[in-house]
XYZ file of C-alpha atoms in Angstrom:
627
model
C 104.223 -78.230 49.164
C 102.046 -81.070 50.330
C 99.939 -80.907 53.254
C 101.409 -82.669 56.205
C 99.835 -85.804 57.453
C 99.491 -84.177 60.944
C 96.825 -81.813 59.264
C 94.875 -84.883 57.945
C 95.097 -87.141 60.940
C 92.018 -88.469 62.537
C 91.764 -88.676 66.389
C 92.727 -91.836 67.918
C 89.798 -94.033 69.357
C 89.321 -94.342 73.054
C 90.997 -97.425 74.679
C 88.730 -100.491 74.745
C 87.965 -101.800 78.148
C 88.183 -105.383 77.163
C 91.808 -106.877 77.029
C 93.073 -108.984 74.203
C 96.155 -111.080 74.010
C 99.191 -109.568 72.379
C 100.123 -111.274 69.175
C 103.713 -112.526 68.645
C 105.780 -110.417 66.197
C 107.629 -112.075 63.272
C 111.328 -112.118 62.667
C 112.957 -109.783 60.235
C 115.178 -110.293 57.306
C 118.353 -108.215 56.507
C 118.104 -105.658 53.631
C 120.703 -105.115 50.961
C 121.725 -101.716 49.565
C 121.455 -100.474 45.915
C 123.021 -97.272 44.534
C 120.686 -94.457 43.523
C 120.571 -92.923 40.060
C 123.204 -90.259 39.411
C 122.236 -86.555 38.345
C 122.975 -85.304 34.832
C 124.429 -81.898 33.709
C 123.864 -79.065 36.045
C 120.868 -80.566 37.739
C 121.144 -81.344 41.472
C 120.798 -84.981 42.646
C 117.226 -85.965 43.469
C 117.312 -86.903 47.273
C 115.134 -89.765 48.366
C 111.842 -88.493 50.010
C 111.791 -88.714 53.696
C 109.365 -90.344 56.139
C 109.805 -89.056 59.640
C 108.787 -90.537 63.124
C 107.231 -87.731 64.908
C 104.058 -89.123 66.805
C 103.244 -92.288 68.764
C 101.077 -94.168 66.289
C 102.108 -97.304 64.672
C 102.520 -97.560 60.978
C 100.174 -99.804 58.829
C 101.376 -100.634 55.434
C 98.639 -100.865 52.887
C 98.521 -101.635 49.089
C 98.046 -104.547 46.597
C 99.190 -108.134 47.370
C 102.650 -108.511 46.115
C 103.784 -104.847 46.561
C 106.156 -105.804 49.290
C 104.410 -104.771 52.333
C 105.541 -107.708 54.599
C 109.225 -107.458 53.534
C 109.160 -103.790 54.164
C 107.512 -104.185 57.519
C 110.324 -106.670 58.581
C 113.036 -104.522 57.317
C 111.648 -101.501 59.109
C 111.223 -103.599 62.267
C 114.964 -104.706 62.110
C 116.117 -101.224 61.445
C 114.070 -99.489 64.233
C 114.168 -102.348 66.814
C 110.490 -102.615 66.859
C 108.103 -105.514 66.239
C 106.437 -106.428 62.847
C 103.103 -108.096 62.250
C 101.385 -109.435 59.202
C 97.668 -109.391 59.366
C 97.291 -112.431 57.088
C 99.529 -114.388 59.447
C 97.507 -113.195 62.454
C 94.372 -114.530 60.821
C 95.843 -117.807 60.044
C 96.933 -118.051 63.695
C 93.552 -117.045 65.003
C 91.562 -119.423 62.625
C 93.923 -122.241 62.562
C 93.680 -122.311 58.752
C 95.514 -121.008 55.719
C 93.991 -117.762 53.966
C 93.436 -119.940 50.831
C 91.440 -122.553 52.874
C 89.496 -119.832 54.639
C 88.311 -118.437 51.342
C 87.502 -121.733 49.994
C 85.423 -123.142 52.812
C 84.119 -120.009 54.603
C 84.301 -117.237 52.070
C 85.712 -113.723 51.725
C 83.250 -112.209 54.030
C 84.362 -114.460 56.823
C 87.918 -113.611 56.191
C 87.282 -109.808 56.232
C 85.713 -110.193 59.550
C 88.538 -112.188 61.015
C 90.985 -109.531 59.441
C 89.064 -106.718 61.081
C 89.164 -108.445 64.576
C 92.895 -108.908 64.500
C 93.686 -105.381 63.412
C 91.377 -104.020 65.891
C 92.985 -106.212 68.682
C 96.544 -104.731 67.711
C 95.062 -101.054 67.870
C 93.512 -101.662 71.259
C 96.640 -103.380 72.450
C 98.636 -100.498 71.490
C 96.239 -97.904 72.886
C 96.284 -99.727 76.192
C 99.971 -100.068 76.381
C 100.043 -103.775 76.087
C 101.679 -104.046 72.679
C 105.287 -102.729 72.116
C 105.930 -100.364 69.152
C 105.317 -102.115 65.814
C 104.740 -101.900 62.154
C 101.773 -103.822 60.428
C 101.706 -105.277 56.991
C 97.979 -105.395 56.316
C 96.223 -107.459 53.706
C 95.713 -106.262 50.216
C 91.996 -105.712 50.642
C 92.104 -104.221 54.216
C 91.614 -100.677 53.070
C 88.586 -101.529 50.763
C 86.601 -102.858 53.736
C 84.817 -99.787 55.440
C 85.154 -101.029 59.038
C 88.716 -102.145 58.759
C 89.667 -98.925 56.860
C 88.132 -96.842 59.624
C 90.302 -98.660 62.283
C 93.484 -98.256 60.129
C 92.792 -94.552 59.470
C 92.014 -93.729 63.167
C 94.415 -95.968 64.949
C 97.578 -96.212 62.603
C 99.465 -94.086 60.388
C 98.762 -95.654 56.971
C 101.199 -95.702 54.208
C 100.343 -96.847 50.845
C 103.096 -98.889 49.160
C 102.274 -98.197 45.600
C 104.030 -100.671 43.235
C 103.635 -99.853 39.578
C 101.472 -102.630 37.726
C 104.205 -103.674 35.265
C 106.513 -104.313 38.204
C 103.860 -106.022 40.288
C 102.916 -108.239 37.306
C 106.506 -109.412 36.860
C 106.944 -110.145 40.511
C 103.851 -112.261 40.760
C 104.307 -113.928 37.343
C 107.778 -115.177 38.480
C 106.417 -116.470 41.980
C 103.976 -119.282 41.526
C 104.032 -119.945 45.335
C 103.096 -116.342 46.225
C 100.178 -116.534 43.727
C 98.896 -119.690 45.311
C 98.692 -118.162 48.756
C 96.779 -115.162 47.489
C 93.212 -116.372 46.880
C 92.165 -113.548 44.589
C 95.252 -114.166 42.386
C 95.078 -117.906 41.920
C 97.478 -119.679 39.621
C 94.941 -121.161 37.325
C 93.820 -117.614 36.500
C 97.514 -116.637 35.716
C 97.782 -119.868 33.521
C 95.058 -118.390 31.339
C 96.899 -115.120 30.782
C 94.572 -113.186 33.081
C 97.165 -112.082 35.616
C 97.612 -108.625 34.113
C 93.887 -107.971 33.684
C 93.296 -109.261 37.261
C 95.914 -106.828 38.766
C 94.708 -103.911 36.737
C 91.037 -104.338 37.597
C 91.995 -104.914 41.278
C 94.115 -101.664 41.253
C 91.328 -99.554 39.698
C 88.837 -100.920 42.212
C 90.817 -100.319 45.325
C 93.079 -97.285 44.485
C 90.500 -94.795 45.712
C 90.662 -96.588 49.071
C 94.342 -96.623 49.200
C 94.513 -93.050 48.339
C 92.750 -92.328 51.747
C 96.006 -93.384 53.379
C 97.998 -90.732 55.173
C 100.768 -91.008 52.763
C 101.906 -92.753 49.611
C 105.282 -94.398 48.947
C 105.866 -95.333 45.287
C 108.412 -98.128 44.903
C 110.512 -98.964 42.009
C 112.489 -102.330 40.714
C 115.862 -100.750 41.343
C 115.195 -99.799 44.949
C 116.237 -102.424 47.662
C 114.451 -102.758 51.022
C 117.460 -100.736 52.480
C 116.560 -97.907 50.095
C 112.947 -98.045 51.236
C 113.825 -98.101 54.818
C 115.977 -95.094 54.573
C 112.962 -93.129 53.486
C 111.548 -93.713 57.038
C 113.770 -91.488 59.337
C 113.353 -91.118 63.105
C 112.852 -87.439 64.360
C 115.301 -88.288 67.198
C 117.307 -91.180 68.614
C 114.680 -91.911 71.175
C 111.768 -92.096 68.590
C 110.239 -95.753 68.576
C 106.769 -95.325 67.370
C 106.330 -94.064 63.853
C 104.158 -91.584 62.196
C 104.493 -90.151 58.821
C 104.812 -86.355 58.338
C 105.361 -86.063 54.499
C 106.210 -88.311 51.535
C 107.639 -87.379 48.112
C 107.574 -83.731 47.966
C 106.382 -82.109 44.668
C 108.615 -79.647 42.839
C 107.326 -76.408 41.193
C 108.545 -74.560 38.120
C 107.576 -70.864 37.690
C 106.641 -69.607 34.219
C 106.909 -65.996 34.196
C 105.344 -63.873 31.349
C 104.853 -60.140 31.029
C 101.156 -60.441 31.359
C 100.936 -63.151 33.850
C 102.848 -65.935 35.854
C 101.794 -69.350 37.148
C 103.294 -72.338 38.525
C 103.829 -75.877 37.124
C 103.811 -78.546 39.921
C 105.323 -81.989 39.300
C 105.219 -84.925 41.833
C 103.026 -87.442 43.445
C 99.690 -86.768 45.358
C 98.830 -83.556 43.591
C 95.197 -84.538 43.163
C 94.814 -83.996 47.052
C 97.119 -80.861 47.099
C 95.944 -79.010 44.076
C 92.664 -77.524 45.516
C 94.486 -75.677 48.346
C 97.045 -74.353 45.816
C 94.125 -73.261 43.444
C 92.008 -71.493 46.054
C 93.057 -67.951 44.973
C 92.878 -68.616 41.179
C 89.516 -70.501 41.220
C 87.770 -67.785 43.409
C 84.201 -68.634 44.482
C 82.633 -69.516 41.096
C 81.431 -72.989 40.161
C 84.161 -75.567 39.242
C 83.517 -77.474 36.020
C 85.843 -80.587 36.279
C 86.271 -81.841 32.676
C 87.658 -85.442 32.682
C 88.143 -88.336 30.494
C 85.633 -91.165 31.394
C 88.460 -93.784 31.753
C 89.858 -91.530 34.614
C 86.840 -91.780 36.839
C 88.629 -92.911 39.959
C 91.001 -89.840 39.830
C 88.200 -87.574 39.098
C 86.519 -88.775 42.262
C 89.829 -87.911 44.249
C 89.861 -84.541 42.820
C 86.328 -83.894 43.427
C 86.504 -84.846 47.018
C 89.514 -82.676 47.579
C 87.879 -79.778 45.952
C 84.728 -80.110 47.936
C 86.793 -80.458 51.162
C 88.016 -76.897 50.219
C 84.413 -75.562 49.870
C 84.251 -75.607 46.130
C 81.007 -76.245 44.269
C 81.941 -78.886 41.790
C 80.212 -80.366 38.743
C 81.799 -83.280 36.828
C 81.846 -83.290 32.898
C 83.001 -86.712 31.746
C 83.952 -87.271 28.017
C 85.344 -89.851 25.775
C 87.848 -88.115 23.359
C 90.178 -88.932 20.519
C 92.352 -87.228 17.981
C 89.732 -87.614 15.370
C 87.375 -85.613 17.668
C 89.694 -82.731 18.398
C 87.654 -80.506 15.971
C 85.882 -77.329 16.124
C 82.398 -79.066 16.296
C 83.581 -80.702 19.446
C 84.676 -77.208 20.998
C 80.947 -75.968 20.271
C 79.499 -78.961 21.908
C 81.645 -78.605 24.941
C 80.773 -74.897 25.316
C 77.087 -75.775 25.065
C 77.669 -78.389 27.876
C 79.331 -75.636 29.945
C 76.275 -73.540 29.592
C 73.928 -76.458 30.406
C 75.965 -76.880 33.619
C 75.334 -73.468 34.684
C 78.742 -72.141 34.100
C 79.313 -68.334 33.879
C 82.311 -65.950 33.719
C 83.039 -66.511 37.380
C 83.412 -70.205 36.693
C 86.714 -72.146 36.653
C 87.467 -75.132 34.389
C 89.720 -78.028 35.697
C 90.815 -80.263 32.837
C 91.896 -83.906 33.850
C 93.173 -85.917 30.978
C 95.659 -86.636 28.235
C 96.863 -84.062 25.547
C 93.903 -84.446 23.460
C 91.546 -83.392 26.139
C 93.891 -80.691 27.497
C 93.925 -79.098 23.966
C 90.144 -79.331 23.444
C 88.902 -78.322 26.902
C 91.401 -75.595 27.224
C 90.483 -74.011 23.695
C 86.850 -74.432 24.778
C 87.523 -72.572 28.122
C 89.369 -69.930 26.265
C 86.417 -68.965 24.055
C 83.478 -69.785 26.281
C 81.995 -66.387 27.178
C 85.263 -64.792 25.832
C 87.218 -66.839 28.227
C 87.052 -68.308 31.800
C 90.115 -69.338 33.771
C 91.249 -73.015 33.625
C 93.913 -75.268 35.119
C 95.280 -78.515 33.745
C 95.809 -81.884 35.255
C 97.722 -83.781 32.447
C 97.546 -87.453 33.183
C 99.847 -88.804 30.203
C 103.661 -88.362 30.002
C 103.291 -86.633 26.700
C 100.769 -84.132 28.145
C 102.902 -83.625 31.167
C 106.027 -82.565 29.458
C 104.522 -80.929 26.366
C 100.770 -80.492 25.562
C 99.807 -78.820 28.880
C 102.728 -76.568 29.080
C 103.144 -73.104 27.404
C 99.472 -72.008 26.698
C 99.004 -73.199 23.113
C 95.307 -74.544 22.768
C 94.097 -75.702 19.513
C 92.108 -78.240 17.481
C 92.526 -79.801 14.081
C 90.936 -78.944 10.670
C 90.612 -80.550 7.330
C 93.826 -78.566 6.332
C 95.981 -79.826 9.039
C 96.861 -80.458 12.700
C 96.143 -77.687 15.331
C 95.174 -75.150 12.710
C 92.685 -73.417 14.788
C 93.609 -72.253 18.275
C 94.640 -69.593 20.748
C 97.402 -68.584 23.083
C 95.950 -68.523 26.547
C 97.966 -69.595 29.625
C 96.339 -71.685 32.296
C 96.065 -70.560 35.914
C 98.178 -73.586 36.814
C 99.501 -77.046 35.744
C 99.559 -80.166 37.963
C 101.531 -83.027 36.674
C 100.738 -85.707 39.096
C 103.299 -88.538 38.467
C 101.135 -90.969 40.215
C 98.774 -90.972 37.364
C 101.434 -92.429 35.150
C 101.460 -95.782 37.222
C 98.917 -97.465 35.001
C 99.533 -95.625 31.735
C 99.857 -98.077 28.770
C 103.598 -98.631 27.664
C 102.897 -97.265 24.192
C 101.699 -94.070 25.714
C 104.723 -93.864 27.925
C 106.963 -94.168 24.797
C 105.047 -91.532 23.090
C 105.771 -89.117 25.915
C 109.461 -90.231 25.855
C 109.702 -89.068 22.327
C 108.932 -85.386 23.662
C 111.375 -85.773 26.318
C 114.033 -86.770 23.722
C 113.132 -83.717 21.708
C 113.996 -81.361 24.631
C 117.380 -83.159 25.006
C 118.049 -82.801 21.245
C 117.244 -78.986 21.134
C 118.642 -77.770 24.292
C 120.907 -80.113 26.530
C 123.332 -82.622 25.354
C 124.039 -83.657 29.071
C 120.235 -84.454 29.342
C 120.587 -86.729 26.270
C 123.482 -88.524 27.840
C 121.509 -89.094 30.955
C 118.541 -90.360 28.995
C 120.992 -92.746 27.182
C 121.852 -94.314 30.671
C 118.441 -93.917 32.323
C 115.793 -93.980 29.536
C 114.865 -97.772 30.330
C 114.356 -96.934 33.999
C 112.290 -93.955 33.223
C 110.180 -96.135 31.079
C 109.858 -98.587 33.895
C 108.475 -95.710 35.779
C 111.127 -95.618 38.471
C 109.681 -92.565 40.608
C 112.668 -90.472 40.978
C 114.180 -90.970 37.465
C 110.647 -90.228 35.957
C 110.084 -87.143 38.156
C 113.521 -85.811 37.411
C 113.099 -86.165 33.586
C 109.562 -84.506 33.695
C 110.947 -81.542 35.765
C 113.809 -80.934 33.540
C 111.783 -81.181 30.412
C 109.185 -78.681 31.745
C 111.906 -76.358 32.751
C 113.405 -76.290 29.239
C 109.945 -75.702 27.681
C 109.074 -73.025 30.366
C 112.283 -70.976 29.782
C 111.741 -70.966 25.990
C 108.153 -69.907 26.423
C 109.076 -67.018 28.641
C 111.370 -65.810 25.898
C 108.991 -66.142 23.126
C 105.498 -66.844 24.217
C 103.727 -66.566 20.955
C 106.422 -67.864 18.645
C 107.247 -64.269 17.303
C 111.107 -64.253 17.796
C 111.736 -67.749 16.558
C 112.957 -69.345 19.596
C 109.727 -71.106 20.468
C 109.873 -72.538 17.046
C 112.630 -74.836 18.165
C 109.968 -76.741 20.097
C 108.698 -77.824 16.739
C 111.648 -80.173 16.190
C 110.372 -83.416 14.660
C 106.819 -81.792 14.688
C 106.570 -80.389 11.178
C 107.272 -83.869 9.799
C 105.493 -85.439 12.479
C 102.207 -83.539 11.937
C 102.473 -84.506 8.238
C 102.719 -88.168 9.094
C 99.759 -87.957 11.562
C 97.503 -86.373 8.893
C 98.695 -88.870 6.125
C 98.096 -91.907 8.284
C 94.511 -90.463 9.314
C 95.928 -90.241 12.862
C 96.481 -94.059 12.981
C 99.960 -93.238 13.985
C 100.132 -91.721 17.641
C 101.437 -88.295 18.119
C 104.459 -89.305 19.931
C 105.548 -91.975 17.462
C 105.059 -89.353 14.671
C 107.358 -86.929 16.555
C 109.981 -89.764 16.968
C 109.908 -90.400 13.301
C 109.841 -86.684 12.512
C 113.000 -86.251 14.354
C 114.467 -89.060 12.483
C 113.503 -87.327 9.153
C 114.772 -83.972 10.378
C 118.078 -85.282 11.549
C 118.791 -87.130 8.375
C 117.725 -84.075 6.422
C 120.183 -82.083 8.427
C 123.019 -84.693 7.596
C 122.069 -84.348 3.933
C 122.482 -80.683 3.937
C 125.576 -80.661 5.728
C 124.321 -79.178 9.041
C 125.386 -82.033 11.227
C 127.473 -85.247 11.054
C 126.009 -88.746 10.452
C 126.892 -89.599 13.989
C 124.149 -87.372 15.287
C 121.583 -89.269 13.291
C 123.016 -92.660 14.180
C 123.013 -91.830 17.861
C 119.540 -90.466 17.994
C 118.033 -93.444 16.133
C 120.082 -96.065 18.155
C 118.724 -94.644 21.476
C 115.113 -94.244 20.216
C 115.083 -97.706 18.815
C 116.290 -99.116 22.139
C 113.441 -97.432 23.844
C 110.830 -98.979 21.520
C 110.186 -95.905 19.401
C 109.804 -96.303 15.611
C 112.804 -94.970 13.677
C 111.651 -96.079 10.160
C 108.274 -96.224 8.486
C 108.492 -99.940 8.396
C 108.352 -100.088 12.220
C 104.797 -98.619 12.246
C 102.000 -101.063 12.778
C 99.841 -99.704 9.814
C 100.337 -102.536 7.061
C 102.819 -102.663 4.229
C 100.511 -100.876 1.698
C 100.208 -97.690 3.881
C 103.928 -97.843 4.547
C 104.602 -97.827 0.821
C 102.102 -94.888 0.475
C 103.981 -92.953 3.196
C 107.242 -93.306 1.362
C 106.188 -91.114 -1.494
C 107.740 -87.711 -0.872
C 105.057 -85.786 -2.744
C 102.531 -86.703 -0.164
C 104.494 -85.299 2.610
C 105.322 -82.093 0.700
C 101.629 -81.683 -0.012
C 100.685 -82.151 3.630
C 103.554 -79.901 4.723
C 102.405 -77.206 2.267
C 99.535 -76.509 4.972
C 101.929 -76.208 7.774
C 101.334 -73.072 9.930
C 105.198 -72.305 9.731
C 105.075 -72.018 5.807
C 105.637 -68.633 4.243
C 105.379 -67.690 0.577
C 105.479 -71.299 -0.553
C 108.671 -72.209 1.664
C 109.166 -73.714 4.985
C 111.654 -73.017 7.798
C 112.594 -76.239 9.485
C 114.228 -76.970 12.892
C 117.335 -78.954 12.168
C 120.076 -80.083 14.579
C 123.772 -79.062 14.357
C 124.534 -81.502 17.174
C 123.178 -83.377 20.012
C 121.675 -80.606 22.197
C 121.574 -77.947 19.721
C 119.186 -77.106 16.989
C 118.474 -74.051 14.820
C 115.690 -72.733 12.528
C 117.007 -73.271 9.037
C 115.500 -72.011 5.712
C 113.336 -70.905 4.032
C 113.469 -74.073 1.919
C 111.398 -74.203 -1.258
C 108.953 -77.147 -1.264
C 110.424 -78.449 -4.661
C 113.828 -78.526 -3.117
C 112.542 -80.319 0.205
C 110.834 -82.974 -2.131
C 114.257 -83.772 -3.677
C 115.828 -84.145 -0.244
C 112.884 -86.182 1.236
C 112.531 -88.830 -1.628
C 115.725 -90.819 -0.775
C 115.230 -90.430 3.051
C 111.735 -91.813 2.837
C 112.522 -94.698 0.521
C 115.380 -95.662 3.060
C 112.895 -95.379 6.097
C 110.413 -97.508 4.198
C 112.811 -100.491 3.613
C 115.758 -99.848 5.830
C 115.841 -102.899 8.532
C 119.002 -101.713 10.192
C-alpha cells in the first residue's frame, strides 16, 4: 500500500506578520456525470480512488497547462462550498495585464516572480485566518520554480493532475483560444506541427517536479468533472479544508512457488513506494540501478526514493535494442557490475522495457553465480509478460531467447504511470500480449477487451490497470503450476509465440515483438481452423478485434516493404526458422492452438513437412489478403 500523504507532509510555515489583501474567488461551473466502465467475468468492479479531506490545508492543483486544473478547482469549490482561485487570473489582476502580454513585454522571469507573490499571499492569508477555505489551480510551471514549489509543498496539499499526453494534445489542438493564452504553447508553434513535441518536451522537463506533489491524480478522456470530484471525499460533514490522504491504491498479486514467493505490484506511484517494500529483500548491500537512458527522469525519482530509505545507489544507464540482446552484452554488463563495486551482497534494480528486463535479469542471475534483483517494467508488454514468471534470456544466431535461465525476481513493480508517455506502437505491442491471455484462459476477458480495448489503448487509468492486473494474475497462476515448463501448462503462454519468434528472426527484428505475436496468433488460429480444432468464427473474431486496435493481422500490414513481405510468405523459410525452436523434439513441433475463444491446448507433435503443407496457403493469404 502506498505511504499516506500525512507521512510525507512538510511542516506549515509560520504566519507572516505582514497582512495582504484577500483575493476574490472565481465562480464555479456545474459538472456533468459519466458512467464508469463495467467489470468483466468474475472480476470485481474497480472502484474510483478516493481523496479524503482530513487536515486543514488547502489544495493546490498542479500539472501541465491544459490538464484541467481550473475546471476541476471550480467543480470542487462548488461541490464543497469553498472558494476557487486560479493563480494566472490572480497574476493578471495584480499586474493589470494578460499573461501573454507579461511574457512578451516583461519576460517569463517577471511572471514567475509575480506568480510566487500571489501564491505566497494566499498561503499567508490562509495561515492568518483571513482567507476562507479554498482550492487553488496553479500555473503549469509553478512546481518547476524552486521558491514557488517550496511554498506549495509547505503551505498546501499539492495534487498533480496528470493528463496523458495524447489526450492533452487533442484538447489543446482543438482549442485555438486556449493555446493563445498559454505563452509557452503559442498557436504559431502548433501550426508548424510542433505541439506534440512541445508538450512532450515540457512533460519530460517538469514531471520530476510534479512528482514531488503530495499525490497524483491521473485523468482520462471518459471521466467528467463530476467523476473527478467524487474522488475527493470529505472525512465528515463538517470538513471544509482539504488534505489528501491517499490516491490510486496499487494492487498486488502473490506468485507462490515451492522454493520462493514474491509480490507483483500494479498501480501508479510505485517509484516512490517500492523502496520501502523492497527493504527486506535488498538488505544492506549496494543497489545497482540498471536503467534505459531514455528513462532518466524516472530513474532519478527511484534513486531519490531509495536514498531516502538509506540505500547506497549507483546508476548504470544503458541503451538497448533487440539486436543487442546477446551473450556478449551479458558479459559487458557483468563487467560493468564489477567495475561499480558490486558483490554478492549487492542488489540489482532493473528499470526499462522487456529487452532490458531480459538482459539485466539474466546478467544478475549469472553475476557471481547470482545476485538478487527486482524489476520495474516500463512498457505495457514488459508489465504483462516479459517481467513476470522468471524467464530470463538472450538471443543467439540460432533463435530468440535460446540462452537463458529460470530465476525469479525479488519483486516486480508495474508502475502504470510510466505508460503515460509510451509511444502508441509500443502500447499496441503490449496489447497483443493481453489479447493472448484472453485467448488462452478467459473468454469473458476477451469480451471485455472487445468493449474496452480502445479505452485501454487511450490509457484510461482504471481500464488500463484492470487489464494489467488480470493479465498478470493469469500468468502468475500458470507459472505457479508449471514454473519451468515441465508439465506443459506454461507452454500455453507460447500461443502465437512460436510463429511470432520465427517472424522476428526472419525480419531481422524489424518487426516488433508484440506485432510478431499478434501475427503469430493469427497464423496459429488459422492453422487451428485448417486442422479442425476450432471454427472459422474464432479466427474471424480474433482478427477483427486485433485489426480494430491497430495490430497487424496480415503480412501486408507490416511496414517492411513489398519485397520482404513476399519473402515472408514463403513457408519453407518459416519452417526452417521454427526448426530451431526450443519446443521442438525429434524433428517435430508441439503447437499451442485454440479450440475456442478463451481456451487453447498444446497440439502435436506435428512433423515439419506437414506443417509446411498447412502454412503455405495460410501465408499466401496473409501476404495478399486485403480483407
